[in-house]
Short mmCIF file of C-alpha atoms in Angstrom, two decimals:
data_model
loop_
_atom_site.label_atom_id
_atom_site.label_comp_id
_atom_site.label_asym_id
_atom_site.label_seq_id
_atom_site.Cartn_x
_atom_site.Cartn_y
_atom_site.Cartn_z
CA MET A 178 40.58 -2.90 4.51
CA SER A 179 38.96 -1.29 1.52
CA LEU A 180 35.25 -0.64 1.43
CA GLU A 181 34.82 -3.11 -1.42
CA ALA A 182 36.33 -5.95 0.55
CA GLN A 183 33.84 -5.67 3.40
CA PRO A 184 30.97 -8.12 3.24
CA LEU A 185 27.60 -6.41 3.19
CA VAL A 186 25.84 -6.95 6.52
CA ARG A 187 22.08 -6.74 6.41
CA PRO A 188 20.98 -6.37 10.04
CA LEU A 189 17.62 -8.10 9.53
CA ASP A 190 19.42 -11.25 8.33
CA GLN A 191 21.18 -11.46 11.71
CA LEU A 192 17.96 -11.48 13.73
CA ARG A 193 16.12 -14.55 14.91
CA ILE A 194 12.69 -14.81 16.45
CA VAL A 195 12.49 -17.52 19.11
CA LEU A 196 9.05 -18.74 20.22
CA CYS A 197 9.07 -20.83 23.42
CA GLN A 198 6.51 -23.58 24.00
CA THR A 199 3.84 -21.99 21.87
CA SER A 200 0.44 -23.60 22.58
CA HIS A 201 -1.49 -22.72 19.41
CA PRO A 202 0.08 -23.61 16.06
CA GLY A 203 -2.02 -20.86 14.45
CA ASN A 204 0.04 -18.32 16.39
CA ILE A 205 3.24 -19.79 14.95
CA GLY A 206 1.89 -19.28 11.44
CA ALA A 207 0.68 -15.74 12.21
CA ALA A 208 4.07 -14.91 13.75
CA ALA A 209 5.83 -16.18 10.60
CA ARG A 210 3.63 -13.92 8.48
CA ALA A 211 4.37 -10.96 10.78
CA MET A 212 8.12 -11.64 10.51
CA LYS A 213 8.15 -11.93 6.75
CA THR A 214 6.23 -8.66 6.24
CA MET A 215 9.13 -6.97 8.01
CA GLY A 216 11.87 -8.89 6.19
CA ILE A 217 12.94 -11.10 9.11
CA HIS A 218 13.37 -14.75 8.19
CA GLN A 219 14.94 -16.86 10.94
CA LEU A 220 12.30 -18.60 13.06
CA TYR A 221 13.26 -20.86 15.99
CA LEU A 222 10.66 -22.90 17.86
CA VAL A 223 11.47 -24.26 21.31
CA LYS A 224 9.28 -27.28 22.15
CA PRO A 225 6.16 -26.15 20.25
CA GLU A 226 3.03 -28.01 21.33
CA ALA A 227 2.07 -28.90 17.76
CA PHE A 228 4.29 -28.29 14.76
CA PRO A 229 4.10 -28.67 11.81
CA HIS A 230 0.34 -28.19 11.84
CA GLU A 231 -2.33 -27.22 9.33
CA HIS A 232 -3.36 -24.19 11.43
CA ALA A 233 0.20 -22.87 11.31
CA THR A 234 0.27 -23.23 7.53
CA ALA A 235 -3.15 -21.62 7.13
CA MET A 236 -2.24 -18.58 9.23
CA ALA A 237 1.15 -18.10 7.56
CA THR A 238 -0.46 -17.49 4.13
CA GLY A 239 2.44 -16.34 1.89
CA ALA A 240 5.02 -16.91 4.64
CA ALA A 241 4.85 -20.71 4.61
CA ASP A 242 8.51 -20.75 3.49
CA LEU A 243 9.52 -19.50 6.96
CA LEU A 244 7.75 -22.51 8.49
CA GLN A 245 9.68 -24.81 6.13
CA THR A 246 13.00 -23.39 7.27
CA ALA A 247 12.04 -22.99 10.95
CA ILE A 248 14.38 -24.73 13.37
CA VAL A 249 12.70 -26.78 16.10
CA CYS A 250 14.77 -27.01 19.30
CA ASP A 251 14.60 -28.99 22.52
CA SER A 252 15.83 -26.13 24.66
CA LEU A 253 16.13 -22.35 24.61
CA GLU A 254 19.86 -22.76 25.06
CA GLN A 255 20.01 -24.60 21.76
CA ALA A 256 17.92 -21.89 20.01
CA LEU A 257 20.27 -19.18 21.25
CA ASN A 258 23.42 -20.94 20.08
CA GLY A 259 25.71 -18.40 18.41
CA CYS A 260 23.78 -15.33 19.56
CA ALA A 261 25.60 -12.27 20.91
CA LEU A 262 22.45 -10.91 22.53
CA ALA A 263 19.14 -12.46 23.61
CA ILE A 264 16.28 -10.06 24.33
CA GLY A 265 13.27 -11.49 26.19
CA LEU A 266 9.84 -9.97 25.67
CA SER A 267 8.05 -9.32 28.92
CA ALA A 268 4.50 -8.22 29.55
CA ARG A 269 4.80 -7.93 33.32
CA LYS A 270 7.16 -6.35 35.76
CA ARG A 271 9.81 -8.74 36.89
CA GLN A 272 11.32 -8.84 40.31
CA LEU A 273 14.76 -9.84 39.21
CA SER A 274 16.80 -7.06 37.83
CA HIS A 275 17.19 -7.41 34.13
CA GLU A 276 17.66 -4.20 32.19
CA LEU A 277 14.20 -3.35 30.84
CA LEU A 278 13.79 -1.30 27.64
CA PRO A 279 10.75 -0.16 25.67
CA ALA A 280 10.40 -2.06 22.36
CA ARG A 281 11.77 0.83 20.31
CA GLU A 282 15.00 1.14 22.28
CA ALA A 283 15.39 -2.65 22.45
CA ALA A 284 15.06 -2.84 18.66
CA GLN A 285 17.71 -0.15 18.27
CA ARG A 286 20.04 -2.08 20.55
CA ALA A 287 19.38 -5.29 18.61
CA CYS A 288 20.03 -3.65 15.26
CA SER A 289 23.22 -1.95 16.35
CA ILE A 290 24.66 -5.35 17.26
CA ALA A 291 23.21 -7.07 14.18
CA ALA A 292 24.76 -4.36 12.00
CA GLN A 293 28.16 -5.59 13.22
CA GLY A 294 27.38 -9.02 11.80
CA GLN A 295 26.45 -10.68 15.09
CA GLN A 296 23.34 -12.73 15.70
CA VAL A 297 20.61 -11.37 17.98
CA ALA A 298 17.56 -13.27 19.28
CA LEU A 299 14.18 -11.92 20.29
CA VAL A 300 12.61 -14.43 22.67
CA PHE A 301 8.85 -14.81 23.23
CA GLY A 302 7.20 -16.96 25.92
CA THR A 303 3.94 -18.87 25.98
CA GLU A 304 0.55 -17.32 25.23
CA MET A 305 -0.64 -17.83 28.79
CA SER A 306 2.25 -16.80 30.97
CA GLY A 307 5.10 -15.42 28.89
CA LEU A 308 8.67 -16.36 29.65
CA SER A 309 9.51 -18.49 32.68
CA ASN A 310 12.21 -17.38 35.08
CA ASP A 311 14.43 -20.17 33.73
CA GLU A 312 14.00 -18.86 30.22
CA LEU A 313 14.69 -15.30 31.37
CA ASP A 314 18.00 -16.46 32.76
CA HIS A 315 19.15 -17.03 29.20
CA CYS A 316 18.35 -13.44 28.17
CA GLN A 317 20.59 -10.43 28.75
CA LEU A 318 17.90 -7.81 28.31
CA LEU A 319 14.14 -7.43 28.62
CA ALA A 320 11.92 -5.57 26.18
CA MET A 321 8.42 -4.34 26.92
CA ILE A 322 5.79 -3.04 24.52
CA PRO A 323 4.16 0.07 26.04
CA THR A 324 0.49 -0.81 26.58
CA ASN A 325 -2.74 0.20 28.24
CA PRO A 326 -2.12 -0.67 31.91
CA ALA A 327 -5.74 -1.82 32.20
CA PHE A 328 -5.39 -4.34 29.35
CA SER A 329 -1.89 -5.23 28.30
CA SER A 330 -2.50 -8.64 26.79
CA LEU A 331 -1.21 -8.57 23.21
CA ASN A 332 -1.77 -11.67 21.13
CA LEU A 333 1.57 -13.47 20.61
CA ALA A 334 1.68 -12.82 16.85
CA ALA A 335 0.69 -9.17 17.45
CA ALA A 336 3.63 -8.77 19.81
CA VAL A 337 5.93 -10.36 17.21
CA GLN A 338 4.49 -7.93 14.64
CA VAL A 339 5.21 -4.85 16.75
CA LEU A 340 8.74 -5.99 17.60
CA CYS A 341 9.56 -6.92 13.99
CA TYR A 342 8.14 -3.58 12.83
CA GLU A 343 10.41 -1.73 15.27
CA LEU A 344 13.36 -3.87 14.16
CA ARG A 345 12.72 -2.95 10.53
CA MET A 346 12.37 0.73 11.45
CA SER A 347 15.65 0.58 13.37
CA ALA A 348 17.44 -1.25 10.59
CA GLY A 349 17.09 1.87 8.49
CA LEU A 350 14.39 0.45 6.26
CA SER A 351 11.70 2.81 7.44
CA THR A 352 11.02 4.53 4.17
CA VAL A 353 7.79 3.92 2.35
CA THR A 354 7.80 3.58 -1.40
CA PRO A 355 6.55 6.92 -2.58
CA ALA A 356 3.60 7.01 -4.91
CA VAL A 357 4.46 7.92 -8.45
CA ALA A 358 4.44 11.67 -8.20
CA ASN A 359 2.98 13.95 -10.83
CA PRO A 360 5.00 17.08 -11.59
CA LEU A 361 4.14 20.01 -9.33
CA ALA A 362 3.15 23.37 -10.73
CA THR A 363 5.95 25.93 -10.87
CA SER A 364 5.83 29.21 -9.06
CA ASP A 365 4.97 31.16 -12.24
CA GLU A 366 2.18 28.72 -13.07
CA LEU A 367 0.82 29.25 -9.57
CA GLU A 368 1.00 33.03 -9.93
CA GLY A 369 -0.87 32.76 -13.22
CA PHE A 370 -3.55 30.77 -11.44
CA TYR A 371 -3.79 33.24 -8.53
CA THR A 372 -4.19 36.17 -10.96
CA HIS A 373 -6.87 34.31 -12.89
CA LEU A 374 -8.60 33.42 -9.59
CA GLU A 375 -8.52 37.02 -8.39
CA GLN A 376 -9.99 38.35 -11.67
CA THR A 377 -12.75 35.78 -11.41
CA LEU A 378 -13.54 36.61 -7.79
CA ILE A 379 -13.80 40.30 -8.68
CA LYS A 380 -16.08 39.47 -11.60
CA ILE A 381 -18.56 37.45 -9.52
CA GLY A 382 -18.54 40.13 -6.82
CA PHE A 383 -16.62 38.22 -4.13
CA PHE A 384 -13.85 40.80 -3.87
CA ASP A 385 -14.87 44.43 -3.70
CA PRO A 386 -12.61 47.49 -3.59
CA ASN A 387 -12.91 47.59 0.19
CA ASP A 388 -12.00 43.95 0.46
CA PRO A 389 -9.46 43.34 3.17
CA LYS A 390 -6.25 41.92 1.83
CA LYS A 391 -6.47 39.18 4.43
CA LEU A 392 -9.15 37.27 2.54
CA ARG A 393 -6.93 37.09 -0.56
CA GLN A 394 -4.13 35.70 1.56
CA ARG A 395 -6.36 33.10 3.15
CA ILE A 396 -7.48 31.80 -0.22
CA ARG A 397 -3.94 31.66 -1.56
CA ARG A 398 -2.89 29.70 1.50
CA ILE A 399 -5.52 27.02 0.92
CA TYR A 400 -4.03 26.29 -2.50
CA ALA A 401 -0.48 26.71 -1.27
CA ARG A 402 -1.06 23.99 1.31
CA ALA A 403 -2.48 21.69 -1.36
CA GLN A 404 0.82 21.86 -3.32
CA LEU A 405 -0.88 21.84 -6.69
CA GLU A 406 0.31 19.71 -9.57
CA LYS A 407 0.62 21.16 -13.07
CA GLU A 408 -2.43 19.29 -14.26
CA GLU A 409 -4.47 20.40 -11.24
CA VAL A 410 -3.73 24.04 -12.04
CA ASN A 411 -5.12 23.41 -15.53
CA ILE A 412 -8.26 21.82 -14.06
CA LEU A 413 -8.81 24.73 -11.67
CA ARG A 414 -8.24 27.29 -14.43
CA GLY A 415 -10.78 25.42 -16.54
CA ILE A 416 -13.28 25.95 -13.73
CA LEU A 417 -12.40 29.67 -13.50
CA LYS A 418 -12.90 30.09 -17.25
CA LEU A 419 -16.38 28.58 -17.01
CA THR A 420 -17.15 30.59 -13.88
CA GLN A 421 -16.56 33.73 -15.91
CA ASN A 422 -18.43 32.43 -18.97
CA PRO A 423 -20.74 29.55 -18.04
CA ARG A 424 -21.56 27.04 -20.75
CA PRO A 425 -25.33 26.55 -20.94
CA PRO A 426 -26.40 22.92 -20.39
CA GLU A 427 -26.87 20.98 -23.63
CA GLY A 428 -30.37 20.83 -25.06
CA LEU A 429 -31.43 24.22 -23.73
CA MET B 52 -7.89 31.33 30.24
CA SER B 53 -6.05 29.70 33.10
CA LEU B 54 -4.50 26.29 32.67
CA GLU B 55 -6.85 24.81 35.25
CA ALA B 56 -9.91 25.88 33.31
CA GLN B 57 -8.85 23.95 30.21
CA PRO B 58 -10.53 20.58 29.87
CA LEU B 59 -8.05 17.74 29.82
CA VAL B 60 -7.90 16.24 26.34
CA ARG B 61 -6.73 12.67 26.15
CA PRO B 62 -5.69 12.19 22.52
CA LEU B 63 -6.42 8.44 22.45
CA ASP B 64 -10.07 9.15 23.36
CA GLN B 65 -10.42 11.25 20.18
CA LEU B 66 -9.29 8.45 17.87
CA ARG B 67 -11.57 6.03 16.07
CA ILE B 68 -10.65 2.92 14.14
CA VAL B 69 -12.89 2.39 11.11
CA LEU B 70 -12.93 -1.06 9.47
CA CYS B 71 -14.58 -1.13 6.03
CA GLN B 72 -16.39 -4.22 4.79
CA THR B 73 -14.33 -6.66 6.82
CA SER B 74 -14.81 -10.22 5.52
CA HIS B 75 -13.76 -12.27 8.53
CA PRO B 76 -15.41 -11.52 11.88
CA GLY B 77 -12.38 -13.01 13.64
CA ASN B 78 -10.34 -10.09 12.31
CA ILE B 79 -12.80 -7.64 13.87
CA GLY B 80 -12.31 -9.29 17.25
CA ALA B 81 -8.53 -9.37 16.88
CA ALA B 82 -8.55 -5.70 15.85
CA ALA B 83 -10.61 -4.81 18.94
CA ARG B 84 -8.07 -6.60 21.12
CA ALA B 85 -5.21 -4.76 19.37
CA MET B 86 -6.97 -1.42 19.95
CA LYS B 87 -7.66 -2.03 23.61
CA THR B 88 -4.06 -3.04 24.37
CA MET B 89 -3.10 0.44 23.18
CA GLY B 90 -5.91 2.27 24.99
CA ILE B 91 -8.00 3.11 21.90
CA HIS B 92 -11.70 2.41 22.33
CA GLN B 93 -13.86 3.72 19.49
CA LEU B 94 -14.51 1.04 16.87
CA TYR B 95 -16.63 1.76 13.77
CA LEU B 96 -17.61 -1.00 11.36
CA VAL B 97 -18.77 -0.11 7.87
CA LYS B 98 -20.90 -2.89 6.38
CA PRO B 99 -19.11 -5.82 8.06
CA GLU B 100 -19.87 -9.14 6.38
CA ALA B 101 -20.82 -10.81 9.66
CA PHE B 102 -21.20 -8.98 12.94
CA PRO B 103 -21.87 -9.68 15.77
CA HIS B 104 -20.33 -13.12 15.39
CA GLU B 105 -18.91 -15.78 17.71
CA HIS B 106 -15.50 -15.62 15.98
CA ALA B 107 -15.28 -11.89 16.67
CA THR B 108 -16.06 -12.47 20.34
CA ALA B 109 -13.58 -15.35 20.58
CA MET B 110 -10.72 -13.35 19.06
CA ALA B 111 -11.42 -10.24 21.15
CA THR B 112 -10.75 -12.10 24.43
CA GLY B 113 -10.72 -9.37 27.10
CA ALA B 114 -11.72 -6.66 24.61
CA ALA B 115 -15.29 -7.85 24.08
CA ASP B 116 -16.52 -4.55 25.55
CA LEU B 117 -15.22 -2.74 22.43
CA LEU B 118 -17.39 -5.03 20.30
CA GLN B 119 -20.40 -4.16 22.48
CA THR B 120 -19.90 -0.43 21.93
CA ALA B 121 -18.81 -0.72 18.27
CA ILE B 122 -20.89 1.40 15.90
CA VAL B 123 -22.06 -0.38 12.75
CA CYS B 124 -22.54 2.01 9.80
CA ASP B 125 -24.05 1.79 6.33
CA SER B 126 -21.45 4.04 4.77
CA LEU B 127 -17.95 5.33 5.40
CA GLU B 128 -19.39 8.84 5.31
CA GLN B 129 -21.51 7.99 8.34
CA ALA B 130 -18.54 6.50 10.19
CA LEU B 131 -16.49 9.65 9.62
CA ASN B 132 -19.20 12.02 10.82
CA GLY B 133 -17.60 14.67 13.04
CA CYS B 134 -13.99 13.78 12.18
CA ALA B 135 -11.49 16.54 11.43
CA LEU B 136 -9.07 14.13 9.75
CA ALA B 137 -9.49 10.73 8.12
CA ILE B 138 -6.31 8.77 7.44
CA GLY B 139 -6.60 5.79 5.10
CA LEU B 140 -4.22 2.88 5.43
CA SER B 141 -2.78 1.86 2.10
CA ALA B 142 -0.62 -1.12 1.20
CA ARG B 143 -0.14 -0.28 -2.46
CA LYS B 144 0.98 2.60 -4.54
CA ARG B 145 -1.84 4.84 -5.63
CA GLN B 146 -1.87 6.80 -8.84
CA LEU B 147 -3.81 9.79 -7.67
CA SER B 148 -2.10 12.09 -5.31
CA HIS B 149 -2.96 11.80 -1.67
CA GLU B 150 -0.28 12.83 0.74
CA LEU B 151 1.39 9.60 1.84
CA LEU B 152 3.11 9.28 5.21
CA PRO B 153 4.84 6.42 7.00
CA ALA B 154 2.77 5.08 9.92
CA ARG B 155 4.88 6.86 12.52
CA GLU B 156 4.48 10.32 10.99
CA ALA B 157 0.79 9.69 10.29
CA ALA B 158 0.29 8.76 13.95
CA GLN B 159 2.03 11.96 15.03
CA ARG B 160 -0.22 14.00 12.75
CA ALA B 161 -3.30 12.20 14.10
CA CYS B 162 -2.30 12.79 17.71
CA SER B 163 -1.47 16.45 17.22
CA ILE B 164 -5.03 17.02 15.98
CA ALA B 165 -6.57 14.74 18.60
CA ALA B 166 -4.68 16.65 21.29
CA GLN B 167 -6.69 19.72 20.27
CA GLY B 168 -9.88 17.84 21.04
CA GLN B 169 -10.84 17.00 17.45
CA GLN B 170 -11.83 13.52 16.28
CA VAL B 171 -9.49 11.61 13.96
CA ALA B 172 -10.29 8.39 12.10
CA LEU B 173 -7.90 5.67 10.94
CA VAL B 174 -9.59 3.85 8.06
CA PHE B 175 -8.81 0.25 7.06
CA GLY B 176 -10.09 -1.50 3.92
CA THR B 177 -10.95 -5.12 3.23
CA GLU B 178 -8.58 -8.02 3.84
CA MET B 179 -8.34 -8.78 0.13
CA SER B 180 -7.97 -5.44 -1.56
CA GLY B 181 -7.69 -2.65 1.01
CA LEU B 182 -9.54 0.61 0.50
CA SER B 183 -11.47 1.28 -2.70
CA ASN B 184 -10.98 4.51 -4.60
CA ASP B 185 -14.39 5.68 -3.42
CA GLU B 186 -13.39 5.08 0.18
CA LEU B 187 -10.08 6.87 -0.36
CA ASP B 188 -12.00 9.91 -1.54
CA HIS B 189 -13.24 10.34 2.00
CA CYS B 190 -9.70 10.39 3.43
CA GLN B 191 -7.42 13.40 3.54
CA LEU B 192 -4.20 11.52 4.06
CA LEU B 193 -2.73 8.08 3.39
CA ALA B 194 -0.59 6.12 5.81
CA MET B 195 1.65 3.21 4.90
CA ILE B 196 3.40 0.73 7.16
CA PRO B 197 6.99 0.26 5.95
CA THR B 198 7.26 -3.39 4.89
CA ASN B 199 9.34 -5.95 3.05
CA PRO B 200 8.72 -5.05 -0.62
CA ALA B 201 8.71 -8.77 -1.48
CA PHE B 202 5.90 -9.55 1.01
CA SER B 203 3.96 -6.62 2.30
CA SER B 204 0.72 -8.35 3.24
CA LEU B 205 0.05 -7.66 6.90
CA ASN B 206 -2.97 -9.31 8.44
CA LEU B 207 -5.71 -6.71 9.06
CA ALA B 208 -5.52 -6.96 12.86
CA ALA B 209 -1.70 -6.83 12.69
CA ALA B 210 -1.93 -3.57 10.73
CA VAL B 211 -4.37 -2.20 13.31
CA GLN B 212 -1.93 -3.28 16.05
CA VAL B 213 1.02 -1.45 14.49
CA LEU B 214 -0.98 1.73 13.88
CA CYS B 215 -2.49 1.72 17.38
CA TYR B 216 0.96 1.11 18.85
CA GLU B 217 2.33 4.12 16.97
CA LEU B 218 -0.69 6.17 18.07
CA ARG B 219 -0.04 5.30 21.71
CA MET B 220 3.65 6.12 21.32
CA SER B 221 2.76 9.47 19.74
CA ALA B 222 0.03 10.28 22.26
CA GLY B 223 2.56 10.30 25.07
CA LEU B 224 4.57 12.91 23.22
CA SER B 225 1.78 15.07 21.91
CA THR B 226 0.23 15.74 25.31
CA VAL B 227 3.31 17.78 26.10
CA THR B 228 2.83 20.56 23.56
CA PRO B 229 -0.67 21.08 22.21
CA ALA B 230 -0.30 23.35 19.19
CA VAL B 231 -2.71 26.25 18.97
CA ALA B 232 -4.46 25.87 15.66
CA ASN B 233 -7.69 26.80 13.97
CA PRO B 234 -10.27 24.02 14.13
CA LEU B 235 -10.35 21.83 11.04
CA ALA B 236 -13.56 21.22 9.13
CA THR B 237 -15.22 17.94 10.02
CA SER B 238 -15.87 15.20 7.53
CA ASP B 239 -19.58 16.11 7.22
CA GLU B 240 -18.73 19.79 6.69
CA LEU B 241 -16.35 18.72 3.92
CA GLU B 242 -19.03 16.54 2.32
CA GLY B 243 -21.40 19.51 2.38
CA PHE B 244 -18.74 21.56 0.59
CA TYR B 245 -18.09 18.84 -2.00
CA THR B 246 -21.82 18.56 -2.76
CA HIS B 247 -22.09 22.34 -3.12
CA LEU B 248 -18.99 22.35 -5.34
CA GLU B 249 -20.36 19.60 -7.56
CA GLN B 250 -23.72 21.36 -8.00
CA THR B 251 -21.87 24.53 -8.95
CA LEU B 252 -19.63 22.76 -11.44
CA ILE B 253 -22.67 21.20 -13.08
CA LYS B 254 -24.39 24.58 -13.25
CA ILE B 255 -21.48 26.34 -15.00
CA GLY B 256 -21.14 23.42 -17.42
CA PHE B 257 -17.84 21.97 -16.12
CA PHE B 258 -19.30 18.56 -15.40
CA ASP B 259 -21.50 16.99 -18.03
CA PRO B 260 -23.41 13.72 -17.82
CA ASN B 261 -20.57 11.96 -19.64
CA ASP B 262 -18.01 13.34 -17.24
CA PRO B 263 -15.46 10.78 -16.19
CA LYS B 264 -15.61 10.19 -12.46
CA LYS B 265 -11.88 10.69 -12.28
CA LEU B 266 -12.18 14.46 -12.65
CA ARG B 267 -14.42 14.66 -9.60
CA GLN B 268 -11.90 12.62 -7.62
CA ARG B 269 -9.03 14.85 -8.68
CA ILE B 270 -10.82 17.98 -7.55
CA ARG B 271 -11.79 16.44 -4.21
CA ARG B 272 -8.21 15.43 -3.61
CA ILE B 273 -6.90 18.93 -4.11
CA TYR B 274 -9.06 20.10 -1.22
CA ALA B 275 -8.40 16.93 0.79
CA ARG B 276 -4.67 17.64 0.67
CA ALA B 277 -5.26 21.20 1.85
CA GLN B 278 -6.91 19.91 5.07
CA LEU B 279 -9.40 22.74 5.20
CA GLU B 280 -10.24 24.63 8.35
CA LYS B 281 -13.88 25.29 9.28
CA GLU B 282 -13.58 28.96 8.34
CA GLU B 283 -11.96 28.13 4.99
CA VAL B 284 -14.90 25.92 4.07
CA ASN B 285 -17.16 28.91 4.74
CA ILE B 286 -15.00 31.14 2.52
CA LEU B 287 -15.01 28.62 -0.33
CA ARG B 288 -18.76 28.10 -0.04
CA GLY B 289 -19.18 31.88 -0.20
CA ILE B 290 -17.34 31.77 -3.54
CA LEU B 291 -19.55 28.93 -4.79
CA LYS B 292 -22.70 30.85 -3.86
CA LEU B 293 -21.55 33.85 -5.87
CA THR B 294 -20.44 31.62 -8.75
CA GLN B 295 -24.02 30.38 -9.02
CA ASN B 296 -25.52 33.86 -8.55
CA PRO B 297 -22.96 36.58 -9.28
CA ARG B 298 -23.42 39.94 -7.60
CA PRO B 299 -23.20 42.73 -10.17
CA PRO B 300 -20.45 45.26 -9.43
CA GLU B 301 -21.66 48.35 -7.57
CA GLY B 302 -22.62 51.40 -9.66
CA LEU B 303 -23.73 49.41 -12.71
#
């Protein structure tokens, strides 16, 4: 099969977030917002206590479209229909032996399967007690967010945010849009600046003939670390010029 | 020095979360909860619109102790007192050049400095518009959470959750190899340098009363990017002193 013939699989489009028996509709809205910020769109709600609800809409802000397309289910089984992998989020140690992965590794596992075009579900339990043992039986894997052992209680939407963030990072979309960069000074422009700086420091009496070379190096390294832009070199040389020949304040 | 004699530095104890001019007290509470789940305890509030407040307490749930010990400040400068590094969280592209890192790399940088026993601040702006340019001027580095370009608006507490999660993940790694480094200048030492610099630039005629503020910002950012060490600040202030009162060359 040629490369052109292959359909483009976007891993994040294969992921679904499943919220089981959520008590507070505000958390559903906040979870939708968290999902959308990370580019994940499929929301499944298993027996939500109140949905649709004005609190859900209010907390979703610009992610209300995810609430519109959310699929409300009567059972977790129904929400997982078609999924190749269901990962349950767990806040506590479980007796029964599911494979347990930190969130980062779980997200990598999810994305590697999603990248093959198969659906993967991330399953979250209730605010009070997490996933029931019955619900866990429908998952193949458990994920855990590393937390402070003395206080491990993440808000539901906060847990969704961390998982969705890790999913986005794993999907290869971890780059940030770089700020519009100004052109950096070239090596010869920098050398011109260093020479100018050294002349100035001699003139004001900072460097004397017995000056240890080390001080020169230290000063160069400050500016080297700053990675000066062309325009910044011009600003700094403007300062050096005036250091050598100060301009008297106006009106004097 | 023997290994036993070294005090144990716990990087998370050196980190402070600074929330600037937060509008909704509920977000302060939710941020406190997010912090505590990740084992980060120092909360600084710069001019919060309403604090203490019942909504903050309600949203903090089991993290109300962080609200009790939160330090309310009149200025960002005050909140950063004693910090060797201030990292501003940014959601938008900025024109002027701060170094910009994805959250994960920024957290690693923060923890590597915290592991040396120096304080590091993570600075968050308002819900509506993030950090102002004035606030950014107090930061040496910008962090950005990779997001869906079509909807990048994380809730404030959700952003705090992701950053604190990355800090906790990094803290586990950075305890292994503390790098030996020279101590960085603290935020108040930097402010002292900037004030000295500004006085000097006025004296030599570089700044005039009609000076656009932008030039000041650009100069600050050069030194912010360099992440000055304590000793380097002393060297640069030595230069400023001689710029104001040059020492005539010997023998003249």
